[in-house]
Structure formats: structure tokens, C-alpha cells
Short mmCIF file of C-alpha atoms and ligand atoms in Angstrom, two decimals:
data_model
loop_
_atom_site.label_atom_id
_atom_site.label_comp_id
_atom_site.label_asym_id
_atom_site.label_seq_id
_atom_site.Cartn_x
_atom_site.Cartn_y
_atom_site.Cartn_z
CA MET A 1 -19.84 8.22 26.21
CA GLN A 2 -16.92 9.60 28.21
CA PRO A 3 -13.58 8.87 26.60
CA LYS A 4 -10.58 7.67 28.56
CA ILE A 5 -7.84 10.26 28.76
CA TYR A 6 -4.15 9.41 28.83
CA HIS A 7 -1.73 12.12 29.96
CA VAL A 8 1.83 12.70 28.89
CA ASP A 9 3.37 11.03 31.94
CA GLU A 10 1.69 7.84 30.75
CA HIS A 11 1.84 7.93 26.93
CA LYS A 12 5.22 9.73 26.76
CA ILE A 13 4.76 11.16 23.27
CA ALA A 14 7.56 13.72 22.94
CA PRO A 15 6.18 17.08 21.69
CA ASP A 16 9.03 17.40 19.17
CA LYS A 17 7.73 14.30 17.36
CA ILE A 18 4.62 16.22 16.28
CA ASP A 19 4.83 17.69 12.82
CA SER A 20 5.03 21.47 13.17
CA HIS A 21 2.66 22.08 10.25
CA ALA A 22 0.03 19.72 11.68
CA PHE A 23 0.38 21.55 15.00
CA TYR A 24 -0.07 24.90 13.27
CA VAL A 25 -3.20 23.66 11.46
CA ILE A 26 -4.74 22.41 14.71
CA GLN A 27 -3.95 25.66 16.53
CA LYS A 28 -5.44 27.80 13.81
CA LEU A 29 -8.64 25.74 13.66
CA ARG A 30 -8.98 26.07 17.42
CA GLN A 31 -8.40 29.80 17.41
CA ALA A 32 -11.33 29.99 15.00
CA GLY A 33 -13.50 28.19 17.56
CA HIS A 34 -13.41 24.64 16.15
CA THR A 35 -12.37 21.38 17.75
CA ALA A 36 -9.35 19.72 16.12
CA TYR A 37 -7.13 16.75 16.88
CA LEU A 38 -4.53 14.54 15.31
CA VAL A 39 -6.15 11.24 14.46
CA GLY A 40 -5.64 7.76 13.04
CA GLY A 41 -2.39 6.17 11.89
CA GLY A 42 -0.27 9.13 12.99
CA VAL A 43 -1.35 8.84 16.64
CA ARG A 44 -0.91 5.06 16.52
CA ASP A 45 2.63 5.41 15.17
CA LEU A 46 3.57 8.05 17.78
CA LEU A 47 2.44 5.67 20.53
CA LEU A 48 4.40 2.83 18.94
CA GLY A 49 7.48 5.04 18.82
CA THR A 50 7.76 4.94 15.02
CA ARG A 51 7.81 7.94 12.70
CA PRO A 52 4.33 8.57 11.29
CA LYS A 53 4.05 8.51 7.49
CA ASP A 54 1.41 11.19 7.59
CA PHE A 55 -0.32 13.41 10.13
CA ASP A 56 -4.06 13.56 9.64
CA VAL A 57 -6.25 16.09 11.38
CA SER A 58 -9.91 15.64 12.26
CA THR A 59 -12.04 18.67 13.06
CA SER A 60 -15.53 20.00 13.69
CA ALA A 61 -14.95 22.61 10.94
CA ARG A 62 -16.78 21.99 7.64
CA PRO A 63 -14.75 21.80 4.43
CA GLU A 64 -15.75 25.31 3.34
CA GLU A 65 -14.75 26.69 6.75
CA ILE A 66 -11.36 24.99 6.46
CA LYS A 67 -10.90 26.40 2.99
CA ALA A 68 -11.75 29.89 4.23
CA LEU A 69 -9.16 29.64 7.02
CA PHE A 70 -6.22 28.36 4.97
CA ARG A 71 -5.15 29.95 1.73
CA ASN A 72 -3.08 26.86 0.93
CA ALA A 73 -6.04 24.46 1.28
CA ILE A 74 -7.73 22.69 -1.59
CA LEU A 75 -10.87 20.63 -1.23
CA ILE A 76 -10.74 17.20 -2.78
CA GLY A 77 -13.08 14.23 -3.11
CA ARG A 78 -16.46 14.24 -4.68
CA ARG A 79 -18.45 12.02 -2.38
CA PHE A 80 -16.45 12.71 0.72
CA ARG A 81 -14.96 16.18 0.72
CA LEU A 82 -11.82 16.82 2.70
CA ALA A 83 -9.14 19.47 2.70
CA HIS A 84 -5.53 19.08 1.71
CA ILE A 85 -3.39 21.81 3.21
CA ARG A 86 -0.13 22.04 1.37
CA PHE A 87 3.19 23.15 2.84
CA GLY A 88 5.76 22.69 0.06
CA GLN A 89 5.90 18.96 -0.67
CA LYS A 90 4.02 18.11 2.50
CA VAL A 91 0.26 17.74 2.70
CA ILE A 92 -1.74 17.77 5.92
CA GLU A 93 -5.08 16.05 5.37
CA VAL A 94 -7.91 17.66 7.31
CA SER A 95 -11.28 15.95 7.46
CA THR A 96 -14.51 16.96 9.13
CA PHE A 97 -15.94 14.72 11.89
CA ARG A 98 -18.25 12.22 10.22
CA SER A 99 -20.72 9.68 11.44
CA GLY A 100 -21.21 6.42 9.63
CA ALA A 101 -20.77 3.53 12.04
CA THR A 102 -23.93 1.48 11.68
CA GLU A 103 -24.69 -2.05 12.68
CA GLU A 104 -26.28 -2.68 9.30
CA ALA A 105 -24.42 -5.34 7.38
CA GLY A 106 -24.13 -4.31 3.77
CA LEU A 107 -21.65 -2.56 1.55
CA ILE A 108 -21.39 1.08 2.62
CA VAL A 109 -22.34 3.42 -0.16
CA ARG A 110 -22.91 6.56 1.88
CA ASP A 111 -20.38 7.71 4.42
CA ASN A 112 -20.53 11.44 4.12
CA GLU A 113 -22.77 12.51 6.97
CA TRP A 114 -21.26 14.96 9.42
CA GLY A 115 -21.04 13.79 13.02
CA SER A 116 -19.58 14.31 16.47
CA GLU A 117 -15.99 13.58 17.48
CA GLU A 118 -17.12 10.34 19.09
CA GLN A 119 -18.97 9.24 15.94
CA ASP A 120 -15.88 10.08 13.94
CA VAL A 121 -13.77 7.48 15.71
CA LEU A 122 -16.54 4.89 15.85
CA ARG A 123 -16.67 4.75 12.05
CA ARG A 124 -12.93 3.99 11.80
CA ASP A 125 -11.57 0.51 11.17
CA PHE A 126 -9.46 -0.77 14.08
CA THR A 127 -9.21 0.34 17.71
CA ILE A 128 -5.50 1.15 17.27
CA ASN A 129 -6.51 3.62 14.52
CA GLY A 130 -9.29 5.24 16.54
CA LEU A 131 -7.36 7.53 18.89
CA PHE A 132 -7.27 11.33 19.00
CA TYR A 133 -4.28 13.29 20.18
CA ASP A 134 -4.55 16.85 21.37
CA PRO A 135 -1.07 18.31 20.90
CA GLU A 136 -1.84 21.41 23.00
CA SER A 137 -2.83 19.63 26.22
CA GLN A 138 -0.79 16.54 25.17
CA LYS A 139 -3.74 14.24 25.90
CA VAL A 140 -4.59 11.01 24.10
CA ILE A 141 -8.39 10.72 23.88
CA ASP A 142 -9.68 7.17 23.64
CA TYR A 143 -13.33 6.30 22.91
CA VAL A 144 -12.62 2.81 21.59
CA ASP A 145 -10.12 1.17 23.99
CA GLY A 146 -7.41 1.57 21.41
CA TYR A 147 -4.74 2.59 23.91
CA PRO A 148 -4.70 -0.73 25.82
CA ASP A 149 -4.86 -2.60 22.48
CA ILE A 150 -1.68 -0.83 21.34
CA GLU A 151 -0.03 -1.74 24.63
CA LYS A 152 -1.13 -5.37 24.33
CA LYS A 153 -0.40 -5.46 20.57
CA ILE A 154 -3.90 -6.51 19.60
CA LEU A 155 -5.79 -5.84 16.37
CA ARG A 156 -9.51 -5.54 16.90
CA THR A 157 -12.21 -3.92 14.79
CA ILE A 158 -14.25 -1.07 16.17
CA GLY A 159 -17.77 -2.55 16.30
CA LYS A 160 -18.81 -6.03 15.20
CA PRO A 161 -16.07 -7.45 13.00
CA ASP A 162 -18.24 -9.31 10.47
CA VAL A 163 -20.46 -6.26 10.00
CA ARG A 164 -17.44 -4.00 9.59
CA PHE A 165 -15.82 -6.30 7.02
CA ILE A 166 -19.00 -6.68 5.00
CA GLN A 167 -19.49 -2.90 5.02
CA ASP A 168 -16.02 -2.36 3.59
CA PRO A 169 -14.06 -5.50 2.63
CA VAL A 170 -10.84 -3.49 2.10
CA ARG A 171 -10.63 -3.47 5.89
CA MET A 172 -9.65 -7.16 5.72
CA ILE A 173 -6.63 -6.28 3.59
CA ARG A 174 -5.83 -3.47 6.03
CA LEU A 175 -6.04 -5.92 8.93
CA ILE A 176 -3.45 -8.16 7.28
CA LYS A 177 -1.31 -5.13 6.49
CA PHE A 178 -1.17 -4.09 10.16
CA CYS A 179 -0.62 -7.68 11.22
CA ALA A 180 2.36 -7.96 8.85
CA ARG A 181 3.73 -4.53 9.65
CA PHE A 182 3.51 -4.57 13.44
CA ASN A 183 3.41 -8.29 14.13
CA PHE A 184 0.34 -7.77 16.32
CA GLU A 185 -2.04 -10.55 17.24
CA ILE A 186 -5.54 -10.54 15.78
CA HIS A 187 -8.28 -10.58 18.42
CA HIS A 188 -10.12 -13.88 18.10
CA PRO A 189 -13.58 -12.64 16.99
CA THR A 190 -11.94 -10.33 14.45
CA PHE A 191 -9.94 -13.27 13.12
CA GLU A 192 -13.02 -15.50 12.87
CA ALA A 193 -14.84 -12.77 10.98
CA LEU A 194 -11.88 -12.46 8.60
CA LEU A 195 -12.12 -16.15 7.76
CA ASN A 196 -15.91 -16.00 7.36
CA CYS A 197 -15.96 -12.84 5.24
CA LYS A 198 -12.94 -13.39 2.99
CA GLY A 199 -15.12 -14.08 -0.07
CA GLU A 200 -16.59 -10.57 0.28
CA ILE A 201 -13.30 -9.13 -0.88
CA LEU A 202 -14.40 -9.46 -4.51
CA LYS A 203 -17.21 -7.00 -3.85
CA SER A 204 -14.86 -4.14 -3.15
CA SER A 205 -13.28 -1.82 -5.65
CA GLN A 206 -10.38 -3.41 -7.52
CA ALA A 207 -8.60 -0.05 -7.67
CA ARG A 208 -8.52 0.25 -3.87
CA ILE A 209 -7.30 -3.32 -3.40
CA PHE A 210 -4.69 -2.92 -6.13
CA GLU A 211 -3.44 0.26 -4.46
CA GLU A 212 -3.20 -1.50 -1.06
CA LEU A 213 -1.24 -4.38 -2.63
CA LEU A 214 1.18 -1.99 -4.32
CA ARG A 215 1.64 -0.01 -1.12
CA MET A 216 2.45 -3.23 0.69
CA LEU A 217 5.03 -4.17 -1.95
CA GLU A 218 6.67 -0.82 -1.21
CA SER A 219 6.33 -1.11 2.57
CA GLY A 220 9.29 -3.21 3.70
CA SER A 221 6.89 -5.86 5.09
CA SER A 222 5.73 -7.36 1.81
CA LYS A 223 6.95 -10.90 2.51
CA ALA A 224 4.95 -11.21 5.73
CA PHE A 225 1.96 -9.53 4.09
CA PHE A 226 1.73 -11.85 1.06
CA HIS A 227 2.39 -14.86 3.24
CA LEU A 228 -0.53 -13.94 5.52
CA LEU A 229 -2.76 -12.88 2.65
CA ASN A 230 -2.32 -16.37 1.27
CA GLU A 231 -2.49 -18.18 4.59
CA TYR A 232 -5.82 -16.56 5.49
CA GLY A 233 -7.31 -17.39 2.08
CA LEU A 234 -7.74 -13.89 0.66
CA LEU A 235 -5.12 -14.23 -2.03
CA LYS A 236 -6.97 -17.25 -3.40
CA ALA A 237 -10.05 -15.10 -3.91
CA LEU A 238 -8.02 -12.39 -5.66
CA SER A 239 -5.67 -14.54 -7.74
CA GLN A 240 -6.02 -18.30 -7.74
CA PRO A 241 -2.78 -18.97 -9.73
CA LEU A 242 -0.62 -16.81 -7.49
CA ALA A 243 -2.11 -18.35 -4.34
CA ALA A 244 -1.46 -21.87 -5.67
CA PHE A 245 2.13 -20.91 -6.46
CA LEU A 246 2.76 -19.42 -3.00
CA ASP A 247 1.45 -22.65 -1.48
CA LYS A 248 4.34 -24.59 -3.02
CA PRO A 249 7.16 -25.27 -0.61
CA ASN A 250 10.43 -23.39 -1.27
CA ASN A 251 9.00 -21.25 -4.04
CA GLN A 252 11.13 -18.19 -4.61
CA ALA A 253 8.40 -15.56 -4.72
CA LEU A 254 8.38 -14.93 -0.97
CA GLN A 255 12.18 -15.04 -0.86
CA LEU A 256 12.36 -12.34 -3.53
CA LEU A 257 9.90 -10.25 -1.53
CA GLY A 258 12.15 -10.69 1.51
CA SER A 259 15.12 -9.31 -0.48
CA ILE A 260 12.97 -6.39 -1.66
CA ASP A 261 11.96 -5.67 1.95
CA ASP A 262 15.63 -5.58 2.96
CA GLU A 263 16.39 -3.04 0.24
CA VAL A 264 13.31 -0.94 1.03
CA ARG A 265 14.40 -0.76 4.66
CA LYS A 266 17.72 0.62 3.42
CA ASN A 267 15.74 3.30 1.55
CA THR A 268 15.87 1.93 -1.99
CA SER A 269 12.77 2.95 -3.89
CA PHE A 270 11.39 0.61 -6.52
CA ASP A 271 9.27 1.22 -9.55
CA ARG A 272 5.88 -0.39 -9.06
CA SER A 273 6.14 -2.37 -12.30
CA LEU A 274 9.40 -3.90 -11.09
CA LEU A 275 7.79 -4.88 -7.79
CA LEU A 276 4.89 -6.62 -9.51
CA ALA A 277 7.25 -8.29 -11.99
CA ALA A 278 9.34 -9.62 -9.09
CA LEU A 279 6.24 -10.96 -7.35
CA ILE A 280 5.18 -13.07 -10.31
CA PHE A 281 8.52 -13.83 -11.96
CA PRO A 282 9.20 -17.15 -10.17
CA LEU A 283 5.79 -18.45 -11.31
CA PHE A 284 6.48 -17.26 -14.85
CA GLN A 285 9.94 -18.80 -14.82
CA GLU A 286 8.44 -22.14 -13.87
CA ASN A 287 5.95 -21.91 -16.76
CA VAL A 288 8.68 -21.01 -19.25
CA THR A 289 11.03 -23.77 -18.11
CA GLU A 290 8.30 -26.40 -18.29
CA ARG A 291 7.17 -25.38 -21.74
CA ASN A 292 10.76 -25.19 -22.94
CA LYS A 293 11.29 -28.80 -21.89
CA ARG A 294 8.32 -29.85 -24.02
CA GLU A 295 9.48 -28.01 -27.17
CA ASP A 296 11.97 -29.42 -29.69
CA ARG A 297 13.85 -26.15 -29.94
CA PRO A 298 14.60 -23.62 -27.17
CA LEU A 299 11.94 -20.94 -26.92
CA HIS A 300 12.95 -17.66 -28.51
CA LEU A 301 12.48 -14.26 -26.86
CA GLY A 302 9.40 -13.46 -28.95
CA GLN A 303 7.63 -16.55 -27.64
CA ILE A 304 8.76 -15.76 -24.09
CA ALA A 305 7.47 -12.17 -24.36
CA GLU A 306 4.13 -13.45 -25.55
CA MET A 307 4.01 -15.89 -22.62
CA ALA A 308 4.92 -13.08 -20.21
CA HIS A 309 1.90 -11.03 -21.22
CA ARG A 310 -0.35 -14.06 -21.07
CA THR A 311 0.94 -14.92 -17.58
CA ILE A 312 0.32 -11.36 -16.35
CA ASP A 313 -3.24 -11.57 -17.63
CA GLN A 314 -3.86 -14.99 -16.13
CA ILE A 315 -2.56 -13.97 -12.73
CA PHE A 316 -4.33 -10.65 -12.40
CA HIS A 317 -7.53 -11.17 -14.35
CA PRO A 318 -10.45 -11.27 -13.90
CA PHE A 319 -10.33 -9.14 -10.73
CA PHE A 320 -7.54 -6.66 -11.42
CA SER A 321 -7.01 -4.60 -14.49
CA ILE A 322 -3.34 -3.75 -14.84
CA PRO A 323 -2.72 -0.39 -16.52
CA ARG A 324 -1.39 -0.90 -20.06
CA ARG A 325 1.89 0.88 -19.49
CA MET A 326 2.59 -1.14 -16.37
CA ARG A 327 1.77 -4.40 -18.15
CA GLY A 328 4.23 -3.47 -20.91
CA ILE A 329 7.09 -2.71 -18.50
CA MET A 330 6.42 -5.86 -16.47
CA GLY A 331 6.46 -7.95 -19.64
CA PHE A 332 9.77 -6.39 -20.65
CA ILE A 333 11.39 -7.00 -17.23
CA MET A 334 10.23 -10.62 -17.13
CA THR A 335 11.22 -11.42 -20.71
CA SER A 336 14.61 -9.76 -20.26
CA GLN A 337 15.51 -12.27 -17.57
CA PHE A 338 15.82 -14.85 -20.37
CA ARG A 339 18.00 -12.52 -22.39
CA LEU A 340 20.24 -11.99 -19.35
CA ILE A 341 20.37 -15.72 -18.66
CA PRO A 342 19.41 -17.69 -21.79
CA LEU A 343 17.47 -20.90 -21.37
CA ASP A 344 20.53 -22.95 -22.31
CA GLY A 345 22.42 -21.27 -19.43
CA LYS A 346 25.35 -20.24 -21.64
CA LEU A 347 26.99 -16.90 -21.03
CA ARG A 348 27.43 -15.14 -24.36
CA ARG A 349 29.08 -11.79 -25.00
CA PRO A 350 26.51 -9.50 -23.42
CA LYS A 351 25.12 -6.60 -25.42
CA PRO A 352 22.99 -4.48 -23.12
CA PRO A 353 20.00 -3.01 -24.91
CA ARG A 354 19.46 0.77 -24.79
CA ASP A 355 16.03 0.27 -23.35
CA ALA A 356 15.09 2.74 -20.62
CA PHE A 357 13.74 -0.10 -18.50
CA PHE A 358 16.78 -2.35 -18.85
CA PRO A 359 18.10 -1.23 -15.40
CA TYR A 360 14.90 -2.59 -13.87
CA ALA A 361 15.54 -5.94 -15.54
CA LEU A 362 19.09 -5.89 -14.20
CA HIS A 363 17.78 -5.03 -10.74
CA LEU A 364 15.49 -8.06 -10.80
CA LEU A 365 18.48 -10.21 -11.81
CA LYS A 366 20.38 -8.78 -8.83
CA LEU A 367 17.52 -9.74 -6.50
CA ARG A 368 17.43 -13.23 -8.01
CA ALA A 369 21.20 -13.57 -7.62
CA GLY A 370 20.82 -12.61 -3.95
CA ILE A 371 18.93 -15.85 -3.37
CA ASN A 372 20.63 -17.96 -6.11
CA PRO A 373 24.39 -17.36 -5.81
CA GLU A 374 25.04 -19.24 -9.08
CA LEU A 375 23.47 -16.27 -10.92
CA LEU A 376 25.92 -13.79 -9.45
CA SER A 377 28.51 -14.19 -12.23
CA HIS A 378 25.81 -13.45 -14.83
CA TYR A 379 24.78 -10.35 -12.93
CA THR A 380 28.38 -9.13 -12.68
CA VAL A 381 29.06 -9.69 -16.39
CA TRP A 382 25.93 -7.80 -17.44
CA THR A 383 26.53 -4.94 -15.01
CA GLU A 384 30.10 -4.52 -16.25
CA ALA A 385 28.95 -4.69 -19.85
CA SER A 386 26.31 -2.05 -19.34
CA PHE A 387 28.93 0.28 -17.83
CA ALA A 388 31.47 -0.47 -20.55
CA SER A 389 29.27 -0.32 -23.65
CA HIS A 390 28.00 3.21 -23.25
CA GLU A 391 27.51 5.66 -20.46
CA PRO A 392 25.52 3.79 -17.80
CA ILE A 393 21.83 3.74 -18.50
CA GLU A 394 19.94 5.58 -15.82
CA ALA A 395 16.74 3.97 -14.73
CA PRO A 396 13.82 6.33 -15.10
CA HIS A 397 12.79 7.64 -11.71
CA PRO A 398 10.04 5.55 -10.21
CA ARG A 399 6.94 7.38 -11.31
CA ARG A 400 5.64 9.87 -8.87
CA ARG A 401 2.03 9.12 -8.26
CA ARG A 402 -0.19 12.08 -8.78
CA ARG A 403 -3.59 12.26 -7.30
CA ARG A 404 -6.00 12.78 -10.13
CA ARG A 405 -8.07 15.81 -9.53
CA ARG A 406 -11.52 15.65 -10.82
CA ARG A 407 -12.37 18.60 -12.94
CA ARG A 408 -14.87 20.73 -11.17
CA LYS A 409 -17.96 21.82 -12.99
CA SER A 410 -16.84 25.43 -12.52
CA ASP A 411 -13.51 24.62 -14.26
CA GLU A 412 -15.31 23.55 -17.38
CA LYS A 413 -15.53 26.03 -20.15
CA PRO A 414 -18.99 26.78 -21.49
CA VAL A 415 -19.48 25.24 -24.91
P1 ATP B 501 -0.69 3.93 7.05
O1 ATP B 501 0.36 4.07 8.11
O2 ATP B 501 -0.44 2.79 6.11
O3 ATP B 501 -1.00 5.23 6.33
P2 ATP B 501 -3.23 4.40 8.25
O4 ATP B 501 -3.98 3.70 9.34
O5 ATP B 501 -2.77 5.80 8.57
O6 ATP B 501 -2.01 3.49 7.83
P3 ATP B 501 -4.66 5.59 6.07
O7 ATP B 501 -5.08 4.97 4.78
O8 ATP B 501 -3.68 6.71 6.04
O9 ATP B 501 -4.11 4.39 6.95
O10 ATP B 501 -5.98 6.04 6.83
C1 ATP B 501 -6.01 6.98 7.90
C2 ATP B 501 -7.06 6.60 8.93
O11 ATP B 501 -8.36 6.55 8.33
C3 ATP B 501 -6.87 5.22 9.56
O12 ATP B 501 -5.95 5.24 10.61
C4 ATP B 501 -8.28 4.87 10.00
O13 ATP B 501 -8.60 5.55 11.20
C5 ATP B 501 -9.12 5.48 8.89
N1 ATP B 501 -9.42 4.50 7.81
C6 ATP B 501 -8.67 4.24 6.71
N2 ATP B 501 -9.25 3.31 5.93
C7 ATP B 501 -10.40 2.97 6.55
C8 ATP B 501 -11.47 2.06 6.25
N3 ATP B 501 -11.43 1.31 5.15
N4 ATP B 501 -12.51 2.00 7.13
C9 ATP B 501 -12.54 2.77 8.24
N5 ATP B 501 -11.58 3.63 8.58
C10 ATP B 501 -10.52 3.75 7.76
MG1 MG B 502 -1.86 7.10 7.16
#
């Protein structure tokens, strides 16, 4: 098939918006006789006029050929090998053209066959993510009608939507992510397929879904995302209790996410445990308050901590398994809210604990006070106390996520 070509006078991507390292990688691959383009989310974001998060390169060169060309390249991935070319902190991901778009409905287990450039875009998820950009000739190369979809703000799968969702149900979460992030409309057949296939989501890997949810909490569009995830019925499949809570009118979970989005857009970075704690705190608070009403004596912090862990398990199990460390920090942040504001509502002389995660708890209180002004005085008192009592406690830096590298056979020492 002949692709449609869009020239610079039409697409207007300014050359200085292209990452210089990605440009260098493409040039070097070409000088060695390979084909190479920018591809995927980076091209989409350039056309939308936003700054791409990452610049991915797609090429005819095989992983070993890429490795031989770049001293700073490492090959990653066991099933699907691709190259990471490192320039200081920055990584340019370079993958070899693959085939893999089939019309067979069924979970994809093999997607590592090499292919042509056309096959490489046909296996991608949405038309807006299926464009190549050649930074040398400044051409956008479109095999999938992605260019007009970006112009018309339409989300449409490449290929038959139900087949594509069944093959990889994570694509449904990605659809909602793009819908929330760009406020694009979903093409009708794609939307119908989303509603028909939503139950398939449980067949995909929990780790991939969990990662997508966390990324969305960090994205600045988390409120819209969780609202849509619930509205389209996917949240119910993943977590029945959370979906039921978000269905309640005026619940504070979405409002808290809105406040987080505002802060993220002003460049605040959040620890992932704090984000998850904020998402489920309003539900937890409701549980605690109701139980407290039923008890003769106010619940003490030990009982609340125990409830916090139980609530985390109820919300995320059976589908997700929350890492132990994360579960511990979330439990601490949630329980601490009742130390900061006791169930009887009385302000006592605050004694800030020397816990490393206390600043996260205080941050959640700040977010809560943003939507409940009556909590502001509590927040002020605790903040002043934590400055006055000792040198201010520094929150640990949100953990940098490290990609786990699988140990290669050759790295293993002979026994
Ligand atoms: P973001 O801006 O959030 O990074 P993205 O579209 O760039 O969005 P990535 O996860 O970086 O998302 O993926 C890069 C590209 O790989 C996508 O643009 C798309 O072409 C392709 N892709 C990613 N996930 C899938 C999938 N599940 N199925 C098919 N293609 C995918
Ligand atoms: Mg990307």
C-alpha cells in the first residue's frame, strides 16, 4: 500500500522540536544503509503541538546491528528485543520493524516477528499512534489515516476494534488514557467494541494495567481518566468497591484527583504510594466513620491501621497485587489522617512523628483541605508544628523507577 505523505508546509512541525539525539540516531542508522523514522506517541505529540515525553525510533536494522552501530546501546527485552541508546539521563528507544497485525481474535502471545515498515504501523494500537516522521526530509508518512484523525480529534483502532482489544486488552485502558488526556472523541465502532470487550480486561497482565493506572495518576489528567474508566465499566471489572464508590454523587475521590492534577501541572511530583492512598482515602474515611458510629468508644489508631490494610486489600484484590512496601506506606498515610484530625474533631497539641513518610500524610491533608476549607486550620497547625518541633522533615524523594534488567545467561557465573 502507498502511504500518504504530508510535507512541512502542511504539518508545520518545526525542526527544532525534534530531539537532537533522536535525530542523530536516525541519521547514523541511515548512513549505515537502514531505514529509520520517528514513530508513535512522539510524532502524535509533535503534530498536536505538545512536547513529546519520549522519542521512539523504528528501523529496519536488527537489534544486533543497532548494538554494533552504537557503543551506548543496550539490548533489552527477552521476548521482544529492542535497543535503548543512552545519552546521559535520556534514553532513545530503537525498535526493529515488526509484523504482528492479524485478524485472529485471541490474546497475542507472539509479537516478535520482523516485518516491513508498513507492517510495523499496522500492528500499533490507534491511528494517531501509527505515523512515521522522517526528520531529514521532514515528511509525515501515513499508512493508517492517522493524520486526518489527529486533525479531527478522533480515536480509532488500527484494524477491527474488537479483534484488537481481544488481542491485547491493555489497549482499552490506553484508549481511555488518550481520551482523558486529549479530550478526543472515540470513533463509534471503536467505542462499541470497548463496551463489548470490557470484561476481557481481566485476561491481561495485572502488572501492565497497574503500571498504566499509576502513570495516569501521575499524568495531570487522572480525574478525567478515572471518571471515564468508571463510566465505561472497566473500573468495575478491575475493582468493584472503588467503582461503586465513584458512582456515588459528590464523593471526594474525583475531587482529590482534580487537585492532584492541578499540582502535577505545576510540576509537583508525587510518590506513587501517596497517589494511590489519595485515590482510596475518601472510601476508607467513609468506612471508618461508619464503623466509629457503631462502636461504643472511638476507634483507636491501631484499629484504624488494621482497617486501612484491610481496605487496601479489598479494593485491589483479587486482580492487583500491591507491592508490600507500597501497601505499608499507603496504610501509614491513610491511618495518619486520623492522627492529624482525630475522630472527635478536637485539635490537640500536635506532636509530629519523626516518620519519614509523615510529609506524605501532611500532603494528603493539604489536598483534603483544598476541597474542605474547614480542614485548613488543622493543616496549618500541623505544618507549623512540624517546622517548630525539629528541623523540617524532608519527604523521601519519590522513588525513581528502575527498569529491572533480566540477568543474561552469559552474566551468570558457572557453578
Ligand atoms: P505516552 O505519551 O503515554 O508515552 P505513547 O503512545 O507514546 O503514549 P508508549 O507506551 O510510549 O505510548 O508506546 C509507544 C508506541 O507503541 C505507541 O504510540 C503505539 O504506537 C505503540 N504501542 C504501545 N502500546 C501498544 C499496544 N498495547 N498495542 C499496540 N501498539 C502499542
Ligand atoms: Mg511514549
